[in-house]
Amino acid sequence: MRITCSYLGRQKVWATPETEVLFGRAEEDSPIILDLSPDQRISRVHGRIWEEAGTFWIEDLNSSRGTRLNGREIKGAGKRPLKPEDSILVGQTTLKIDFTEPVGLADETNYLEHGTCLLPEKRHSESGVAIDKDIDATAVDTVPPSCAEDPSAHRLKMVCDLPFRLATKTTLETLLPTIVDQLVEVIPNAESWALVLREPATDVLLLKAYRCVDRTYLSETLLRRAMTDRKAFIWKREIARDTTESIAQSGIETGMYAPLLWQGEALGAICAGARKTATIFNDEDIRMLVLVGQCAAMAVATHRLHEKLRREHTIKSNLLRQFSPKHAQQLSSHRGRLRLGGRRSDLTILKSDLRGLTQLAQELEPDVVVEMVNQYLSVLASVIFAHHGTIDKFMGDSILAVFGSPETQTRHHEDALHAAFEMRDAIVKLNEDFKHRGNPFRDFGIGIHCGAVVHGFIGTRERVEFTVIGDAVERAGRYCSAAAPGEILISPEMYEHACKFTDAEQRTIETKNEPPLLAYRVRALTSAAP
């Protein structure tokens, strides 16, 4: 049976050798064979089509919106016969049935875009099925016992087992020697075996693993020939003498080279060679070399992919500590922005600090103190992210936040002040909750300054972090230290940008080694605040 399904201009053909088909929308455990998702006007179990005594029939199975056959509703009318020209409308999907025998259905692999749910099955002990034979799927011998003494079969078994052996190696330090070890077993009549990888960034060929009876010898000319031509080959000294003089001087009489190919890219090459003139490599030897090379290429490519994913996961994890999830996603999807380096810009720096924590830490258990600090920092971080801020770092019980970077923000002064007031409100609410539960609580002081700083990403390839450096960071810290519990102190430079929409009073703060600093205590944001 072949059914053509048309939904909102999209068409797909579904074919099955079955003589009965249930159709509907596959959700949860619905026993649907023909899934007509994503049409939401179709019931989970909508109807069925089947063949009986040479005639095809359709029946609506009490669907919510009914089924129309050639424009006429058949819900509640029982089974209705189908003719080749009939049109069936279910929801917004039109079905056309092809009654001819499917041609070559057994020779065609079908792909179902939305998949289908399998019919619920009983346990095999209750299904009337007896298990005739089973084998351990984790220990299947690729060569029958009757062929165990055949050298060719033994070599083939080693190559077939190679992917399973390589799958257990998680680092290049263990993976690449294992490949060479297998090469030694597959090509035992050689005297030197080696694996070379190409550095993608520099195109330099690096010897990564080898074994030799006397000494190993590699010809870069022949290695690059194998990689460039995408061919494996056997060479002899008299043939290669014209290619490179050093081969003749090495004493190597014959050898084989094969590329490590993965998705059209040559990752490197493997080779085997011998100094004995009596050594002969044949067609079976080079086929075995190619098979080992294919397994090795797949393993190396898989390892590199895992390393890439691991690095990206590490970078994204670091970004999530400093940026909002949305901002972190944007940065991780544009990797060029994460290059190590910085620039100088005028930014707004906000520092907030928990008051009286040192004394509290001496009175409470360490776990209680850490849990309390984590709750405070979690609430404040969410507010900072909501106002386009970036967390430079957590410093014990304080937060250093930056507004205006790494993405340029023209309103970073306003963003910082709005964040400060929401942070203060969030602390008040959290302290009320702590007080209600009988837990200790503390207030935060907040200091804000704006000025020129160097900002950017620093670190290593494995760990990249955003940071800011400059006198403005130190100044923000001084205003924070001078703020009383629940106070927001800003610098005169910050007040110049915020005076139009803030209610603030001037004050002076004392410093240890410098003249007093002028500051403004912000009481409220006025109605003119952007």
XYZ file of C-alpha atoms in Angstrom:
530
model
C 0.000 0.000 0.000
C 1.358 3.422 -0.962
C -0.206 6.586 0.485
C 0.554 10.143 -0.671
C 0.122 12.695 2.146
C -0.243 16.413 1.331
C -0.159 19.003 4.127
C 0.069 22.785 3.599
C 1.840 22.433 0.265
C 4.253 19.764 1.496
C 3.996 16.224 0.171
C 5.424 12.903 1.266
C 4.874 9.334 0.123
C 4.495 6.543 2.667
C 4.711 2.911 1.579
C 4.196 -0.325 3.494
C 3.654 -4.001 2.656
C 1.011 -4.185 5.418
C -2.636 -4.665 4.460
C -3.947 -2.548 7.373
C -2.834 0.913 8.403
C -3.828 3.021 11.393
C -3.372 6.748 10.811
C -3.345 9.676 13.205
C -0.920 11.805 15.190
C 1.799 9.998 17.132
C 1.952 11.268 20.693
C 2.893 9.509 23.910
C 1.931 5.823 23.515
C -0.558 6.138 20.653
C -0.314 3.002 18.428
C 0.040 4.955 15.192
C 1.624 3.441 12.092
C 1.059 6.325 9.656
C 1.987 9.485 11.575
C 0.382 12.631 10.100
C 2.116 15.067 12.441
C 2.462 18.051 12.612
C -1.208 18.483 11.561
C -2.770 19.432 14.919
C -6.336 18.951 13.615
C -5.838 15.201 13.441
C -6.704 12.994 16.406
C -4.123 10.749 17.952
C -5.974 7.670 16.645
C -7.942 9.097 13.733
C -8.884 6.216 11.444
C -7.786 3.114 9.598
C -7.365 1.907 6.021
C -7.283 -1.795 5.222
C -7.716 -4.401 2.506
C -10.364 -7.092 2.802
C -11.319 -9.624 0.116
C -9.649 -7.582 -2.628
C -11.357 -4.310 -1.634
C -9.803 -1.372 0.228
C -11.831 0.206 3.040
C -11.594 3.297 5.265
C -13.198 3.967 8.626
C -13.154 6.970 10.950
C -12.347 5.811 14.503
C -14.467 8.430 16.256
C -12.004 11.264 15.626
C -12.675 14.731 17.038
C -12.883 16.531 13.663
C -14.038 13.710 11.421
C -12.918 12.362 8.040
C -14.214 13.486 4.640
C -14.233 11.099 1.685
C -14.620 13.012 -1.591
C -16.035 15.921 0.406
C -18.572 13.859 2.397
C -18.270 13.243 6.121
C -17.934 9.526 6.998
C -17.536 9.812 10.775
C -20.089 7.472 12.350
C -20.948 5.895 9.005
C -18.878 2.744 9.547
C -16.474 1.410 6.956
C -16.594 2.851 3.449
C -15.085 1.331 0.259
C -12.261 3.135 -1.509
C -11.683 3.606 -5.226
C -8.399 4.647 -6.895
C -9.580 8.201 -7.618
C -10.912 8.890 -4.097
C -9.622 11.828 -2.043
C -9.506 11.619 1.751
C -9.336 14.754 3.910
C -8.309 14.406 7.558
C -7.682 17.686 9.381
C -5.667 19.736 6.881
C -4.030 16.679 5.297
C -5.151 15.057 2.052
C -4.539 11.350 1.474
C -4.399 9.576 -1.881
C -4.219 5.779 -1.944
C -2.254 3.911 -4.620
C -3.818 0.461 -4.907
C -1.175 -0.993 -7.218
C 1.388 -3.399 -5.830
C 4.441 -1.402 -4.640
C 7.296 -1.925 -7.053
C 10.506 -3.041 -5.431
C 9.336 -2.142 -1.921
C 11.726 -4.659 -0.390
C 14.612 -3.060 -2.307
C 13.842 0.463 -1.119
C 14.745 1.999 2.228
C 12.128 4.474 3.383
C 12.720 7.496 5.576
C 9.864 8.828 7.697
C 10.271 12.517 8.440
C 8.342 12.456 11.712
C 8.790 8.778 12.534
C 6.103 6.375 13.657
C 5.251 4.812 16.984
C 5.555 1.046 17.173
C 2.528 -0.950 18.245
C 2.692 -1.930 21.931
C 4.145 -5.399 22.378
C 3.827 -7.963 25.139
C 6.848 -9.486 26.776
C 8.381 -12.095 24.500
C 7.440 -14.823 26.984
C 3.772 -13.907 26.450
C 3.879 -13.184 22.729
C 3.923 -16.763 21.449
C 7.501 -16.344 20.165
C 10.257 -18.769 21.136
C 13.874 -17.590 20.994
C 15.661 -20.083 18.746
C 19.217 -18.863 19.351
C 21.000 -15.886 20.835
C 24.625 -14.751 21.112
C 26.484 -12.186 23.188
C 26.497 -9.002 21.069
C 29.534 -7.717 22.961
C 31.709 -10.714 22.091
C 31.112 -11.670 18.472
C 34.017 -13.343 16.665
C 34.368 -11.868 13.194
C 35.983 -15.053 11.870
C 34.290 -18.480 12.179
C 36.218 -20.999 14.332
C 36.722 -23.190 11.259
C 38.858 -20.416 9.675
C 40.929 -19.622 12.758
C 44.059 -21.269 11.349
C 43.885 -19.392 8.039
C 46.489 -16.567 8.119
C 44.402 -14.346 5.823
C 41.304 -14.834 7.978
C 43.358 -14.082 11.079
C 44.596 -10.799 9.587
C 41.073 -9.862 8.556
C 39.863 -10.567 12.093
C 42.507 -8.205 13.511
C 41.385 -5.418 11.181
C 37.701 -6.037 11.945
C 38.442 -5.887 15.676
C 40.464 -2.679 15.351
C 37.515 -0.198 15.610
C 36.466 -1.804 18.906
C 40.007 -1.562 20.281
C 40.383 2.051 19.191
C 37.018 3.048 20.665
C 38.401 2.475 24.167
C 41.271 4.950 23.703
C 40.381 8.420 24.925
C 43.660 10.249 24.222
C 46.016 10.499 21.278
C 48.811 9.234 23.540
C 47.042 5.875 23.801
C 45.192 5.865 20.476
C 48.061 6.331 18.021
C 50.455 3.720 19.496
C 47.557 1.235 19.451
C 47.127 1.847 15.723
C 50.824 1.168 15.119
C 50.677 -1.936 17.340
C 47.864 -3.264 15.170
C 49.850 -2.365 12.057
C 52.715 -4.515 13.334
C 50.367 -7.480 13.740
C 48.739 -7.032 10.339
C 52.047 -6.472 8.458
C 54.453 -8.730 10.390
C 56.998 -9.083 7.560
C 57.945 -5.377 7.764
C 60.779 -3.981 9.904
C 59.500 -0.465 10.567
C 55.985 0.877 10.997
C 54.927 4.500 11.493
C 51.958 6.881 11.691
C 52.210 10.514 10.614
C 49.605 13.264 11.142
C 49.306 16.557 9.316
C 48.979 19.719 11.383
C 45.912 21.472 9.837
C 47.117 24.980 10.683
C 50.669 24.668 9.315
C 50.484 21.682 6.918
C 53.539 20.245 8.685
C 53.809 16.444 8.846
C 54.549 15.140 12.345
C 55.712 11.631 13.239
C 53.343 10.655 16.079
C 53.931 6.932 16.658
C 56.331 4.322 15.297
C 58.052 0.996 15.903
C 61.180 -0.338 14.233
C 63.583 -3.274 14.365
C 66.663 -1.189 13.604
C 65.592 2.368 12.801
C 62.628 3.988 11.152
C 62.771 5.912 7.913
C 60.111 8.148 6.402
C 60.049 9.916 3.066
C 58.018 13.133 3.152
C 57.875 12.973 -0.647
C 56.142 9.600 -0.562
C 53.943 10.555 2.396
C 52.630 13.614 0.590
C 52.194 11.582 -2.602
C 49.894 9.176 -0.753
C 47.946 12.036 0.838
C 47.686 14.183 -2.307
C 46.809 11.378 -4.736
C 44.528 9.662 -2.194
C 46.210 6.372 -3.094
C 48.055 3.591 -1.306
C 51.081 2.095 -3.023
C 53.994 -0.315 -2.750
C 57.439 0.996 -3.631
C 60.826 -0.571 -4.204
C 64.254 1.022 -4.007
C 65.025 0.824 -7.704
C 61.738 2.540 -8.507
C 62.132 5.224 -5.878
C 65.801 6.049 -6.521
C 64.842 8.705 -9.067
C 62.332 10.208 -6.631
C 64.568 10.852 -3.676
C 68.203 10.053 -3.147
C 67.846 9.678 0.630
C 65.753 6.532 0.272
C 68.658 4.744 -1.355
C 70.974 5.910 1.427
C 68.607 4.741 4.170
C 68.951 1.063 3.333
C 65.167 0.604 3.052
C 64.544 -1.750 0.140
C 60.737 -1.746 -0.067
C 57.731 -0.283 1.684
C 54.058 0.682 1.601
C 52.287 3.971 2.199
C 48.540 4.582 2.694
C 46.698 7.864 3.452
C 44.431 8.451 6.443
C 41.334 9.741 4.659
C 38.247 11.061 6.403
C 35.415 12.820 4.554
C 37.729 13.758 1.704
C 40.493 15.171 3.931
C 43.905 13.561 4.302
C 44.622 13.582 8.039
C 48.001 11.912 7.630
C 49.434 8.574 6.500
C 50.687 5.211 7.741
C 53.565 3.228 6.325
C 55.535 0.029 6.677
C 59.008 -0.723 5.306
C 61.720 -3.388 5.217
C 65.490 -3.427 4.680
C 65.637 -7.086 3.673
C 65.817 -7.549 -0.083
C 63.852 -10.775 0.247
C 60.826 -8.974 1.705
C 57.898 -8.794 -0.687
C 54.676 -6.889 -0.033
C 51.713 -8.219 -2.023
C 48.163 -7.126 -2.859
C 46.766 -8.527 0.363
C 49.342 -6.592 2.394
C 48.402 -3.265 0.846
C 44.676 -3.987 1.219
C 45.259 -4.641 4.932
C 47.247 -1.390 5.160
C 44.363 0.536 3.577
C 41.841 -1.027 5.983
C 43.980 -0.108 8.985
C 44.326 3.414 7.559
C 40.562 3.801 7.225
C 39.981 2.682 10.821
C 42.773 4.962 12.013
C 41.396 7.976 10.121
C 37.940 7.458 11.625
C 39.416 7.164 15.129
C 41.601 10.271 14.762
C 38.705 12.309 13.318
C 36.413 11.169 16.136
C 39.031 12.106 18.727
C 39.474 15.567 17.197
C 35.718 16.088 17.162
C 35.483 15.118 20.827
C 38.307 17.509 21.661
C 36.605 20.314 19.757
C 33.297 19.689 21.535
C 35.058 19.521 24.890
C 36.816 22.850 24.286
C 33.582 24.482 23.144
C 31.792 23.125 26.209
C 34.535 24.501 28.460
C 34.411 27.901 26.783
C 30.628 28.046 26.995
C 30.717 27.001 30.649
C 33.128 29.845 31.372
C 30.954 32.284 29.461
C 27.851 31.231 31.383
C 29.635 32.221 34.594
C 30.205 35.754 33.337
C 27.391 36.447 30.871
C 23.681 35.864 30.645
C 22.709 32.613 28.846
C 21.500 34.576 25.813
C 24.688 36.640 25.622
C 26.870 33.563 26.165
C 25.111 31.782 23.311
C 25.737 34.736 21.002
C 29.417 34.841 21.891
C 29.934 31.086 21.565
C 28.246 31.089 18.146
C 30.625 33.827 16.918
C 33.956 32.309 17.895
C 35.919 35.121 16.279
C 34.911 37.414 19.146
C 36.623 35.150 21.658
C 40.138 35.717 20.393
C 42.514 36.583 23.163
C 43.124 40.320 23.281
C 41.560 43.546 24.437
C 40.757 47.156 23.726
C 40.373 50.385 25.678
C 36.915 51.907 26.174
C 34.856 53.987 28.571
C 32.752 51.552 30.623
C 30.742 51.561 33.821
C 32.081 49.459 36.700
C 29.794 48.288 39.525
C 31.055 46.592 42.646
C 28.836 45.256 45.413
C 29.982 43.780 48.693
C 28.304 41.890 51.532
C 28.624 43.717 54.832
C 29.701 42.017 58.080
C 30.383 38.623 56.593
C 33.785 38.213 58.271
C 32.272 38.308 61.745
C 29.403 36.067 60.676
C 31.833 33.500 59.260
C 33.363 33.108 62.729
C 29.983 32.406 64.300
C 28.421 29.976 61.790
C 29.369 26.661 60.235
C 31.282 26.987 56.952
C 28.568 25.234 54.927
C 25.936 27.660 56.242
C 28.087 30.685 55.329
C 28.834 29.412 51.813
C 25.196 28.553 51.154
C 24.087 32.026 52.272
C 26.688 33.759 50.080
C 25.710 31.626 47.103
C 22.064 32.615 47.491
C 22.965 36.295 47.564
C 25.279 36.062 44.556
C 22.780 34.036 42.550
C 20.057 36.651 43.008
C 22.390 39.550 42.183
C 23.866 37.842 39.120
C 20.396 37.431 37.595
C 19.719 41.154 38.009
C 23.058 42.090 36.428
C 22.419 39.839 33.430
C 18.915 41.281 33.009
C 20.440 44.755 32.551
C 23.062 43.723 29.962
C 25.839 43.526 32.526
C 28.821 41.195 32.569
C 30.262 39.631 35.718
C 34.006 40.098 35.674
C 34.503 37.959 38.769
C 33.207 36.834 42.127
C 35.599 37.854 44.897
C 34.558 36.043 48.044
C 31.358 37.796 49.058
C 31.532 40.566 46.408
C 30.723 40.943 42.719
C 32.584 43.027 40.147
C 30.296 43.786 37.191
C 30.926 45.623 33.934
C 28.387 47.457 31.768
C 29.124 48.284 28.134
C 31.282 45.275 27.221
C 32.011 42.978 25.488
C 29.153 44.212 23.308
C 29.078 48.000 23.007
C 26.165 49.528 24.932
C 25.401 53.243 24.607
C 23.261 53.225 27.777
C 25.671 51.451 30.085
C 25.451 54.230 32.719
C 21.659 53.884 32.945
C 21.866 50.081 32.846
C 24.253 50.046 35.803
C 22.061 52.334 37.933
C 18.881 50.402 37.146
C 20.715 47.207 38.037
C 21.926 48.716 41.321
C 18.416 49.631 42.465
C 17.012 46.237 41.476
C 19.915 44.565 43.287
C 19.075 46.540 46.419
C 15.386 45.605 46.155
C 16.288 41.952 45.595
C 18.485 41.957 48.710
C 15.680 43.481 50.795
C 13.301 40.774 49.615
C 15.830 37.997 50.231
C 16.620 39.317 53.705
C 12.912 39.319 54.559
C 12.779 35.680 53.545
C 15.877 34.869 55.639
C 14.370 36.722 58.623
C 11.079 34.868 58.272
C 12.936 31.535 58.348
C 15.097 32.586 61.270
C 18.300 32.645 59.231
C 21.056 35.275 59.564
C 21.161 37.942 56.861
C 23.337 40.830 55.715
C 23.093 43.939 53.536
C 25.115 44.905 50.487
C 26.843 48.172 49.721
C 27.214 49.214 46.077
C 29.752 51.515 44.425
C 29.685 52.652 40.768
C 32.284 54.484 38.707
C 32.815 55.000 34.969
C 35.982 55.595 33.025
C 38.534 54.202 30.601
C 39.578 50.593 31.137
C 41.240 47.837 29.131
C 38.789 44.998 28.599
C 38.803 41.762 26.661
C 39.356 38.018 26.776
C 42.426 36.584 28.453
C 43.584 33.064 29.234
C 44.595 30.012 27.264
C 43.077 27.903 24.524
C 41.487 25.717 27.201
C 40.228 28.509 29.454
C 39.115 31.911 28.221
C 37.718 34.554 30.550
C 36.570 38.134 30.202
C 38.213 40.755 32.419
C 38.688 44.512 32.863
C 41.889 46.271 33.970
C 42.392 49.885 34.986
C 42.151 52.583 37.614
C 38.364 52.769 37.158
C 38.084 49.295 38.669
C 39.973 50.415 41.767
C 37.852 53.568 42.073
C 34.622 51.555 41.927
C 35.999 49.393 44.743
C 36.657 52.450 46.927
C 33.100 53.730 46.517
C 31.779 50.285 47.317
C 33.868 50.066 50.509
C 32.616 53.475 51.617
C 28.931 52.687 51.020
C 26.862 51.978 54.105
C 24.605 48.892 54.162
C 21.910 49.378 51.522
C 23.635 52.477 50.059
C 24.476 53.157 46.417
C 27.477 55.488 46.028
C 28.536 56.814 42.635
C 31.511 58.868 41.508
C 31.305 62.479 40.213
C 32.091 61.162 36.709
C 29.136 58.818 36.992
C 26.911 61.569 38.370
C 27.601 63.714 35.292
C 25.864 61.066 33.169
C 23.106 60.340 35.689
C 22.243 63.719 37.206
C 19.212 64.200 34.962
C 17.422 61.111 36.206
C 18.701 60.601 39.763
C 17.910 62.057 43.150
C 21.317 62.165 44.851
C 23.078 63.979 47.650
C 26.753 64.897 47.730
C 29.103 63.541 50.370
C 32.819 63.052 50.961
C 34.492 59.742 51.695
C 37.790 59.381 53.483
C 40.665 57.303 52.090
C 43.799 56.026 53.814
C 46.591 57.197 51.562
C 44.896 59.709 49.244
C 42.858 62.913 49.564
C 39.141 62.513 50.322
C 36.946 61.481 47.403
C 33.793 63.287 46.361
C 30.828 60.930 46.064
C 27.053 61.018 45.526
C 24.609 58.862 47.435
C 21.771 58.000 45.075
C 18.431 58.040 46.884
C 16.153 57.248 43.933
C 15.717 57.294 40.189
C 13.412 60.094 39.100
C 10.521 59.866 36.656
C 12.860 61.150 33.943
C 14.978 57.991 34.155
C 15.331 56.393 30.715
